[in-house]
Coordinates of C-alpha atoms (C1' of nucleotides) in Angstrom, one line a residue:
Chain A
X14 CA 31.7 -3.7 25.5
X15 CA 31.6 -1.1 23.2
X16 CA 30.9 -0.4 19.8
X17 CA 30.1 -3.9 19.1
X18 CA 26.9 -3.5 17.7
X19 CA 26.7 -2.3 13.6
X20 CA 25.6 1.2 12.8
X21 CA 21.7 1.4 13.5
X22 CA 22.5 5.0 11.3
X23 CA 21.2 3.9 8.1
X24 CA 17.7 4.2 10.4
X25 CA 18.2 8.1 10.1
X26 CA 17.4 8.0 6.0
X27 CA 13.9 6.1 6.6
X28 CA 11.5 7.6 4.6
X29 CA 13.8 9.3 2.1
X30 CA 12.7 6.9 -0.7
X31 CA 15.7 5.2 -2.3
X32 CA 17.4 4.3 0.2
X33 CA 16.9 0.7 0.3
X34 CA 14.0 0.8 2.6
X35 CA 10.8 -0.1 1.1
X36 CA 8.7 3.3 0.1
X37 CA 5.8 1.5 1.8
X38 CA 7.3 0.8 4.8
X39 CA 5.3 1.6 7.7
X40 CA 6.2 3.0 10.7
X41 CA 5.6 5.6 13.5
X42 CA 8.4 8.1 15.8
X43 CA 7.3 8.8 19.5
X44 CA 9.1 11.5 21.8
X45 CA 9.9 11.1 25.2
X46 CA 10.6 13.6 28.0
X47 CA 13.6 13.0 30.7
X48 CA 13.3 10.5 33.7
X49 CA 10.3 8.6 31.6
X50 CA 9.3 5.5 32.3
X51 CA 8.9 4.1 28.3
X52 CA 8.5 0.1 28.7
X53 CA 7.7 -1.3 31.8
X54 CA 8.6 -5.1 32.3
X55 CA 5.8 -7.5 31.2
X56 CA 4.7 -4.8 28.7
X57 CA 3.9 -6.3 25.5
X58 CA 6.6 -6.2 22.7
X59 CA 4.7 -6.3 19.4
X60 CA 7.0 -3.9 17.3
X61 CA 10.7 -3.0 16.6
X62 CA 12.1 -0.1 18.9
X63 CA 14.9 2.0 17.8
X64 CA 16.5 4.5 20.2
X65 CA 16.7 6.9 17.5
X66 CA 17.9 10.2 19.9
X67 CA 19.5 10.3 23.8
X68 CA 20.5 8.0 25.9
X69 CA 17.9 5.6 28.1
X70 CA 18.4 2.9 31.2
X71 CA 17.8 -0.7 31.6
X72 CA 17.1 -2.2 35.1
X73 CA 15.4 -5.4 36.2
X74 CA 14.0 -5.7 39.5
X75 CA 14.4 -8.7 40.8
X76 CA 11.8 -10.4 42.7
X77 CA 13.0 -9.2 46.2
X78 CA 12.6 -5.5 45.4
X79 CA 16.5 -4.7 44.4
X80 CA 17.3 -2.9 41.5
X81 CA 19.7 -4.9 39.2
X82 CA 22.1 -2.2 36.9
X83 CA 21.8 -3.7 33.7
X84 CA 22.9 -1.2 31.1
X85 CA 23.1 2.3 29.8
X86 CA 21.9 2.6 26.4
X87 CA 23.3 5.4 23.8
X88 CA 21.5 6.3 20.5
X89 CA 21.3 4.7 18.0
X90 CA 20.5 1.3 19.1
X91 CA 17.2 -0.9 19.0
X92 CA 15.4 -1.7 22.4
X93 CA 15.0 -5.5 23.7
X94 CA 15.1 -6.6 19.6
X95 CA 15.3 -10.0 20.3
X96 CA 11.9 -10.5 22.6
X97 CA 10.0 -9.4 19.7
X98 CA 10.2 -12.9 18.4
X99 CA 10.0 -15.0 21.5
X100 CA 7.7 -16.8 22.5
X101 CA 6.4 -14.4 25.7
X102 CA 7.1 -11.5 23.9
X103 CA 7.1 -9.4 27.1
X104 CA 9.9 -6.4 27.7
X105 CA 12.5 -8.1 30.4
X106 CA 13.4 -5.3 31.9
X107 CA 12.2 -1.6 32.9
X108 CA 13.6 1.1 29.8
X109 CA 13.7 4.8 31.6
X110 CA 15.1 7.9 29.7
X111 CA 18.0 10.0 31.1
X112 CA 17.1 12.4 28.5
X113 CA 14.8 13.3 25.9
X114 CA 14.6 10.7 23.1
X115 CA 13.4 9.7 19.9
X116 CA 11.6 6.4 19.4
X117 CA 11.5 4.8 16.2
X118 CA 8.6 1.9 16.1
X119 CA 8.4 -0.5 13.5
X120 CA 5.6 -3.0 13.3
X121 CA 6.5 -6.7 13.6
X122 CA 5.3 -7.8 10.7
X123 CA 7.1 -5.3 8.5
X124 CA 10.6 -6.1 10.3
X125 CA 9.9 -9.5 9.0
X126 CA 8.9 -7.9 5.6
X127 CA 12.3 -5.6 5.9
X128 CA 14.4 -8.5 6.7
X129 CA 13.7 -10.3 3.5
X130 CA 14.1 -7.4 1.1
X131 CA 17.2 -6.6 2.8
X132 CA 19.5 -9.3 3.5
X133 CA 22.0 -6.7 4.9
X134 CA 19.4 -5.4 7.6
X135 CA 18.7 -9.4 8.9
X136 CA 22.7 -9.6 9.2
X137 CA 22.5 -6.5 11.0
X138 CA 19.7 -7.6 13.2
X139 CA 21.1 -11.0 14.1
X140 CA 24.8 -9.6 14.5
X141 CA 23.0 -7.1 17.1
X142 CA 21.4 -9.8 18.9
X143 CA 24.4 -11.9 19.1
X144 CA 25.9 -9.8 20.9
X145 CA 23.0 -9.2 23.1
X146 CA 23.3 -13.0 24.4
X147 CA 27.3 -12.5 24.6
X148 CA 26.4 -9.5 26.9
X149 CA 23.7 -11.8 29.2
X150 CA 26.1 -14.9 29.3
X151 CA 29.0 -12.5 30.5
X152 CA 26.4 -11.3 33.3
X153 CA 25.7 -14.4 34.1
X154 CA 29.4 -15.3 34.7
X155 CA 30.2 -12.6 36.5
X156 CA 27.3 -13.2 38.6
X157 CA 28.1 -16.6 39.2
X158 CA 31.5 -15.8 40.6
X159 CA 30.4 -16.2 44.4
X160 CA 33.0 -13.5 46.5
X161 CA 33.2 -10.1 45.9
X162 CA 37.0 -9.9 45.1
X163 CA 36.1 -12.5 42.6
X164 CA 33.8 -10.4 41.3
X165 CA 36.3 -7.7 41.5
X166 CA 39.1 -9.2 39.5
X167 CA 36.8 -10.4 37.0
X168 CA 35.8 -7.1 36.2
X169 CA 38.9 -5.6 36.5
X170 CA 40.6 -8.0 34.3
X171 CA 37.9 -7.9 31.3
X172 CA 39.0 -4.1 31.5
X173 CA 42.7 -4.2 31.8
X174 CA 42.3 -6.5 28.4
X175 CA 40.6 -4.4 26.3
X176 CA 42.6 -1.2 28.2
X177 CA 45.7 -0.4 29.7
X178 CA 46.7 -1.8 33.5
X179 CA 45.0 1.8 34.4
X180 CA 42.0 2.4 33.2
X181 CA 39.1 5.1 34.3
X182 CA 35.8 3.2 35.2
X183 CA 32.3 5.3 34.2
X184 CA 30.7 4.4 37.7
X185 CA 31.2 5.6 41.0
X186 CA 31.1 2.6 43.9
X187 CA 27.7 2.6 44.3
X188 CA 26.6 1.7 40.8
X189 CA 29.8 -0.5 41.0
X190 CA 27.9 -2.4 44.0
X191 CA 24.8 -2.3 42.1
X192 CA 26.3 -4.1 39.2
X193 CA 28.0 -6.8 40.8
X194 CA 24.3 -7.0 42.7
X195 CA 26.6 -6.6 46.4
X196 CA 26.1 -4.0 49.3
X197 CA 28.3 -0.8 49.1
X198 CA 30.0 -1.2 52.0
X199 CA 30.9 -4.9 51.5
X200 CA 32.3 -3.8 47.9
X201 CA 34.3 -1.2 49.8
X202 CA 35.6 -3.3 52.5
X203 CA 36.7 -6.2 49.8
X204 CA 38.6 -3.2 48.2
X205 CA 40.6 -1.6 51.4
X206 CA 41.7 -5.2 51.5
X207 CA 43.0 -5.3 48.1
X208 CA 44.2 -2.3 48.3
X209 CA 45.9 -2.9 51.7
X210 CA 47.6 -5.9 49.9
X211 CA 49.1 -4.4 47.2
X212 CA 46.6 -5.8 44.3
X213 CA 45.5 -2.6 42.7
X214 CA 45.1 1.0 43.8
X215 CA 42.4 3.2 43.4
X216 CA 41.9 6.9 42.9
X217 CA 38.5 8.1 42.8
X218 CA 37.4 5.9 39.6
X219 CA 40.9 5.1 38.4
X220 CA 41.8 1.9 39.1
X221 CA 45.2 0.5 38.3
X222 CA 46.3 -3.1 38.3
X223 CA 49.5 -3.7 40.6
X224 CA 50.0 -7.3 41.0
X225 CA 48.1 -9.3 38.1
X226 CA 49.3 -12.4 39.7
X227 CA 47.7 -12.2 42.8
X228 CA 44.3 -10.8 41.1
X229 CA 44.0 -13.8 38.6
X230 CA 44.6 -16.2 42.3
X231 CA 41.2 -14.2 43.1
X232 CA 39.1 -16.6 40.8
X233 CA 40.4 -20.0 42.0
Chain B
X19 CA 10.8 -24.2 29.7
X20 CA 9.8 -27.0 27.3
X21 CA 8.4 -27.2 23.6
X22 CA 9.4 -23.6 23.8
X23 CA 11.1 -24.1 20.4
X24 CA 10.0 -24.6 16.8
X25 CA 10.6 -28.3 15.4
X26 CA 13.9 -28.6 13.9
X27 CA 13.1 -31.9 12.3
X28 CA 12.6 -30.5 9.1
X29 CA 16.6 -30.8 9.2
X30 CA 16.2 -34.8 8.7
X31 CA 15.1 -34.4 5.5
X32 CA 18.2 -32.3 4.4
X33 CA 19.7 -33.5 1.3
X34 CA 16.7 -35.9 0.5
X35 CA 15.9 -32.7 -2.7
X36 CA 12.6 -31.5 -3.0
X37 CA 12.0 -30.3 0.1
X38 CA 12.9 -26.7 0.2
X39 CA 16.9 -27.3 0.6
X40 CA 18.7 -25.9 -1.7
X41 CA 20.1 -29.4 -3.4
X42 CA 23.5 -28.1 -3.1
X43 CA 23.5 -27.1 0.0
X44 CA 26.9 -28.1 2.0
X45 CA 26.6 -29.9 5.3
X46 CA 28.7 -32.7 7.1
X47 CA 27.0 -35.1 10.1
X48 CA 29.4 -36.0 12.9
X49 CA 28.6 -38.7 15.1
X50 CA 30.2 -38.9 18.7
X51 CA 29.9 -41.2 21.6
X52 CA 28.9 -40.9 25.3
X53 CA 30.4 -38.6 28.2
X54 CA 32.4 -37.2 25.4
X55 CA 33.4 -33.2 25.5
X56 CA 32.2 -32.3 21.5
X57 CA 32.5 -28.8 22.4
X58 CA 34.7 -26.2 24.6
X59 CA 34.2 -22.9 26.0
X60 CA 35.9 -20.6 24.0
X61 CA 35.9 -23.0 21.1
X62 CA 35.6 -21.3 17.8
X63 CA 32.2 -21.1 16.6
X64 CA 32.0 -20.7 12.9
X65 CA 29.4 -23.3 11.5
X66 CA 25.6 -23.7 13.2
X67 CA 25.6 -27.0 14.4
X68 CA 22.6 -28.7 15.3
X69 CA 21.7 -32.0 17.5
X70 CA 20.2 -34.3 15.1
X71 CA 19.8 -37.1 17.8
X72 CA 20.9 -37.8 21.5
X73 CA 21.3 -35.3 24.1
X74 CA 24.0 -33.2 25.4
X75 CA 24.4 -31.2 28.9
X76 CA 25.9 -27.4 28.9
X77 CA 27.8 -26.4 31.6
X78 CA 29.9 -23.2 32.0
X79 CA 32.9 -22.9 34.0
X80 CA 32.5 -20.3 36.6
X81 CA 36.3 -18.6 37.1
X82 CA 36.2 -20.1 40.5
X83 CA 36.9 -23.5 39.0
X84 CA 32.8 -24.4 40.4
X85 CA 30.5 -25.9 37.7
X86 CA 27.4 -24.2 37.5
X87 CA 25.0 -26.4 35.3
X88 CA 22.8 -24.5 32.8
X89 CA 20.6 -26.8 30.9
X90 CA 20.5 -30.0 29.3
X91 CA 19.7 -30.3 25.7
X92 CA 17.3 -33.4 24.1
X93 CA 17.2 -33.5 19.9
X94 CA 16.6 -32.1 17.8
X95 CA 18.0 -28.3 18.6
X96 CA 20.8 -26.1 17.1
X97 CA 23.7 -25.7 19.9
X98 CA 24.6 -22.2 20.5
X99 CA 23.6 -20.6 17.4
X100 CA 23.2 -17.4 18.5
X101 CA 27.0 -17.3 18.9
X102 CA 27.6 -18.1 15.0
X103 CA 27.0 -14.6 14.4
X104 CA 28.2 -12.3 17.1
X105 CA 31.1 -10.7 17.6
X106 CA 33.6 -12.9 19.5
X107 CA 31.8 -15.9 17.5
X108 CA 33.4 -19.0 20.7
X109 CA 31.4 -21.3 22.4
X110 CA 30.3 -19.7 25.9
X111 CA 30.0 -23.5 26.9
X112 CA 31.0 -26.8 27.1
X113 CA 28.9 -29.4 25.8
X114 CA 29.3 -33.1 27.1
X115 CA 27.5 -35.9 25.4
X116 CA 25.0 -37.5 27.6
X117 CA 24.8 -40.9 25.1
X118 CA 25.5 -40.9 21.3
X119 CA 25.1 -38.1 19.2
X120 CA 24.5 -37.0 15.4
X121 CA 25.5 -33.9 14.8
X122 CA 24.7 -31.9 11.7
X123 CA 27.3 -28.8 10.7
X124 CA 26.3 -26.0 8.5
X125 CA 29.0 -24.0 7.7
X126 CA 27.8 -20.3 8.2
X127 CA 28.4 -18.6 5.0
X128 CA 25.5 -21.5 3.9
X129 CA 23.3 -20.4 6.7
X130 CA 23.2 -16.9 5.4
X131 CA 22.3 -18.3 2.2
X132 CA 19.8 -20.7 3.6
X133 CA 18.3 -17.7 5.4
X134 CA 17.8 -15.3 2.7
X135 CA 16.3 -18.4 0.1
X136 CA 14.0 -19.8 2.8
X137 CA 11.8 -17.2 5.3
X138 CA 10.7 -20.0 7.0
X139 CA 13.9 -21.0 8.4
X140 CA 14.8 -17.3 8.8
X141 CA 11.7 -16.9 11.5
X142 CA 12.4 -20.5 13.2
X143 CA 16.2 -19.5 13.6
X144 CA 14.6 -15.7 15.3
X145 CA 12.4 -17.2 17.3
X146 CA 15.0 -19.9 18.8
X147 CA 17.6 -17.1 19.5
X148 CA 15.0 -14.8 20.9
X149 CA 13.7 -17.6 23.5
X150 CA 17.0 -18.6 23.9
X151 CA 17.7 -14.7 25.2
X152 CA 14.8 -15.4 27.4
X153 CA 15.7 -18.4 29.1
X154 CA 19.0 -16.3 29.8
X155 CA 17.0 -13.5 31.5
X156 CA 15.2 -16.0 33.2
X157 CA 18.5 -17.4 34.7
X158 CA 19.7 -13.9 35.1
X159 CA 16.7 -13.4 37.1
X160 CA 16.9 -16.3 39.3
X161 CA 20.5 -15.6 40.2
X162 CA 19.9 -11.9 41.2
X163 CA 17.8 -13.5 44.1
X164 CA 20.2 -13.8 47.0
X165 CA 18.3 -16.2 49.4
X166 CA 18.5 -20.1 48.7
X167 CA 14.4 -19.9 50.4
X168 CA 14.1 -17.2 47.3
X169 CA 15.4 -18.9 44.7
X170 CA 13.4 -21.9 45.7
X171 CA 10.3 -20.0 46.0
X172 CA 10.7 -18.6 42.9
X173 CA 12.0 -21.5 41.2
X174 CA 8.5 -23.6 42.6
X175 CA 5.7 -21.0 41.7
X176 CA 7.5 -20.8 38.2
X177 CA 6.9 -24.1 38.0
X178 CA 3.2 -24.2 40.1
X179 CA 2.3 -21.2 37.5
X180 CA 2.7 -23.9 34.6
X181 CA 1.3 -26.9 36.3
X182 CA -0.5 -27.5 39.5
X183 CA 0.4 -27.1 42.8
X184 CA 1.9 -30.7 42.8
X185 CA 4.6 -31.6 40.6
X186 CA 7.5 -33.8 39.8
X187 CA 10.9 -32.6 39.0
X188 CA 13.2 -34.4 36.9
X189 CA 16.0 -33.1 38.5
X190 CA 17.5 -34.5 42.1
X191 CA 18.6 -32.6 44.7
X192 CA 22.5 -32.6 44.0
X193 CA 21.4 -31.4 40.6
X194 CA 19.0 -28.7 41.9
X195 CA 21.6 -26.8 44.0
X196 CA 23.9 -27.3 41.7
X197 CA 21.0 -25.4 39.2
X198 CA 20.5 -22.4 41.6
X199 CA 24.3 -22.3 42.2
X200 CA 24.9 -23.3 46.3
X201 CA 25.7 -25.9 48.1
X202 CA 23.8 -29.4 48.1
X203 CA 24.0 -29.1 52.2
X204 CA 22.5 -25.6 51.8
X205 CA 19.6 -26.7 49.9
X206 CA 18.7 -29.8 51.9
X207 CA 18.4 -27.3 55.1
X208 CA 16.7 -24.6 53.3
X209 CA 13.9 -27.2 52.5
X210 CA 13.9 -28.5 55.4
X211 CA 12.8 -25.2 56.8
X212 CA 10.4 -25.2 54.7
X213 CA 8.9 -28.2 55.0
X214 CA 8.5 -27.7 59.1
X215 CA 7.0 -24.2 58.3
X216 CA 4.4 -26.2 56.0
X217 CA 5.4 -23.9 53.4
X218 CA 6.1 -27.3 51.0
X219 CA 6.2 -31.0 50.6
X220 CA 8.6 -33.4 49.4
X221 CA 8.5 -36.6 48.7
X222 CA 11.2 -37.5 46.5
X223 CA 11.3 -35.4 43.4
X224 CA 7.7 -34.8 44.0
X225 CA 6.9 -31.1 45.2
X226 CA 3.7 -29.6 46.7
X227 CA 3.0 -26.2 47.4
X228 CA 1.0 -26.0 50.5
X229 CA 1.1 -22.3 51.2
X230 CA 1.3 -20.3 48.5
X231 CA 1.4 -16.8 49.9
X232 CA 4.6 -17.6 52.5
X233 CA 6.4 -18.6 49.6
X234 CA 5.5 -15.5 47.8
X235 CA 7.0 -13.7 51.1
X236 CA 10.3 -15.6 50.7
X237 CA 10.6 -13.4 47.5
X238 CA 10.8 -10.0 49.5
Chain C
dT10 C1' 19.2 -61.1 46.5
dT11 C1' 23.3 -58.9 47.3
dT12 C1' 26.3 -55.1 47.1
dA13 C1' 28.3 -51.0 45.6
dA14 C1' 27.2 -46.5 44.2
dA15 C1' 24.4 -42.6 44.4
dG16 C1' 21.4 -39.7 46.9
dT17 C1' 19.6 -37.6 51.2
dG18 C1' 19.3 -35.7 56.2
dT19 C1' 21.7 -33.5 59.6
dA20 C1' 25.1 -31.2 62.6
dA21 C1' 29.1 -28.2 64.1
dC22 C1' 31.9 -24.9 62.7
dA23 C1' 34.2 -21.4 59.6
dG24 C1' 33.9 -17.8 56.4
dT25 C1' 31.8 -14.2 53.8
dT26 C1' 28.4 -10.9 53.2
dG27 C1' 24.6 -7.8 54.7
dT28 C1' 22.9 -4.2 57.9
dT29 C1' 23.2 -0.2 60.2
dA30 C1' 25.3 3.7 61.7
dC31 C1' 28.2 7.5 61.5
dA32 C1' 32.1 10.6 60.2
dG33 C1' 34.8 12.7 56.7
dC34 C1' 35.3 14.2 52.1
dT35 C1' 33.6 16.1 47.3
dT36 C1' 30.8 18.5 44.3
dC37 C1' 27.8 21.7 42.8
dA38 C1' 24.8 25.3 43.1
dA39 C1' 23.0 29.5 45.5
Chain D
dT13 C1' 31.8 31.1 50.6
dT14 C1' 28.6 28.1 52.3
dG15 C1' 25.4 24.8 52.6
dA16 C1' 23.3 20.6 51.1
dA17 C1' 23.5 16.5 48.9
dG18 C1' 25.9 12.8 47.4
dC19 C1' 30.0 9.7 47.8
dT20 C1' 33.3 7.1 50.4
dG21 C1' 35.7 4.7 54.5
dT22 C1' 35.0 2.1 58.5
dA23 C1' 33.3 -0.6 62.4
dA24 C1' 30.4 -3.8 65.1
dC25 C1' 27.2 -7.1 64.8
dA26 C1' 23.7 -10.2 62.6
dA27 C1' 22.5 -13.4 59.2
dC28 C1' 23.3 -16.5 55.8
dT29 C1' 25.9 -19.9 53.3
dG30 C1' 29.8 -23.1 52.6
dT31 C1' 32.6 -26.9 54.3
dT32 C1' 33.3 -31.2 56.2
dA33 C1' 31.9 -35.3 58.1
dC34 C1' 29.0 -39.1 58.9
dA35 C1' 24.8 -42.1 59.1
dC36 C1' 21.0 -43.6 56.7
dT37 C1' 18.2 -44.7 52.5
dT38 C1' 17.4 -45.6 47.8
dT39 C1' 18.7 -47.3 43.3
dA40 C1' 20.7 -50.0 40.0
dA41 C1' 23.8 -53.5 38.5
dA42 C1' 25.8 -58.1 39.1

DNA sequence: TTTAAAGTGTAACAGTTGTTACAGCTTCAA
DNA sequence: TTGAAGCTGTAACAACTGTTACACTTTAAA
């Protein structure tokens, strides 16, 4: 799930003249302080955002109140890109800094403008947003996987294949139970019981694979 | 969810000259019959294919060996072409005919061309992907809600906020809980609740709201 | 019209998950 | 070192959904 995206870098050099960016080009940089709310879901999504600087979150709240982890968002990367052409263009989701950050804005119109001078931008942009509907199908998989240890060996397999049979997970159970949208203590019983049978172990966030066999029977 | 898209019609005119195709533009047309599989999940996905005529169902394969329906597909529309460009460029579904089909095949290094010598087509292929994204959040969104009353109730004032309160589905009710992803059993009680709380009506596929503001509270 | 197939209503029961509560363990800062 | 706050393990119980089965109704084809 990582480093998928092109280099947004090139973004840096805006304004330098001569860069391939049209000298004209208009645009605007905003700064935000830490734990900032920046776009709120529904807000309207009229311009390209670039998370130029820091790192920002992505959570929808789904329509019984829960928070649903979506994703953590490192600089440089755009924001929401592809609703600035759809037809609602509304943000989806809720964008809240976990540090100070540096917004680059970009006008619709002059995207369009950008993506016609610069046929390696447009590849850029659609390559990005590719892989921003490869990201919400895989979601939508793994949230239509009904059990928990379903849910579990899912995940743990999409890891052990791009990583070893041990691997170190970046979330502690609780945002583990937020991402697979369960209750903590149901995610923790459905993992004593794997562990207790021999599927995996775990040690703090290391999780190794003992019996792929059995974990794979998980998703029948 | 309908005439979200921009028409892809223009498409039938391909190869006529004149009309803002490049004349030597490379294409092939594939024609298939019904109930036929035209495309797999995980199928390589290297050309933009788009459904001249017919109609085709998407359905992805949930690792529980469970179908979960996703949407069915009427001509003309491009089939998973935000998928041509990303990363791990496979189908994330199959596609099953649901009578004949035409389909037209671009291979992608012409799209890119195609895209760069026409703007037009550039903004209509955006705008697609980008509502495309959207109908995925929306998904997302319904799936997040845990309830089968939820995802009814937010399923019904979706639907209330873009007609009246009175509507007809064109879906049945196997086909409905097989859309929100539970049992048909499940469903047929859930409404059933509802109905002898007066919260709804059914008759048929026809649906009434009769209390808007206890569905609402099925949503907390 | 007849008949088979598809769709719907319902019930009993099993299985999984959520809720709530609490104790032990870590971590980090004062 | 010592709290205090956060994280994890566990248990009992409630709530919800899935499974299976069957009768009934509707639809569409012969």
């Amino acid at each position: 799930m990582k480093n998928i995206d092109p280099e947004w870098n090139n973004f840096r050099n805006i304004g330098d003249g001569g860069d391939g960016f049209p000298s004209d080009l208009q645009y605007s940089i905003k700064f935000h302080g830490k734990n900032e709310v920046i776009f709120r879901q529904g807000d309207l999504c009229d311009a390209l955002n670039i998370l130029m600087t820091g790192s920002v979150k992505t959570e929808m709240i789904t329509e019984n109140g829960n928070l649903m982890g979506i994703e953590i968002i490192n600089a440089p990367r755009p924001l929401a890109p592809a609703f600035l052409f759809s037809g609602n263009n509304r943000f989806p989701v809720d964008v809240t800094t976990l540090e100070e950050v540096e917004v680059l804005r970009i006008p619709k119109d002059e995207v369009i403008r950008l993506m016609t001078a610069q046929p390696d931008f447009m590849q850029q942009f659609l390559t990005h947003n590719a892989n921003r509907t490869q990201f919400l199908t895989n979601r939508l998989q793994l949230l239509s996987i009904k059990t928990i240890k379903g849910k579990i060996a899912h995940f743990l397999l999409e890891q052990a294949g791009e990583q070893g049979d041990t691997f170190t997970l970046n979330r502690n159970q609780t945002e583990l139970a937020d991402f697979f949208g369960v209750a903590r203590p149901s995610l923790a019983r459905s993992l004593s019981e794997m562990i207790e049978e021999n599927i995996i172990a775990v040690n703090k966030r290391e999780y190794s694979i003992l019996d792929k066999r059995k974990l794979r029977d998980l998703l029948l």
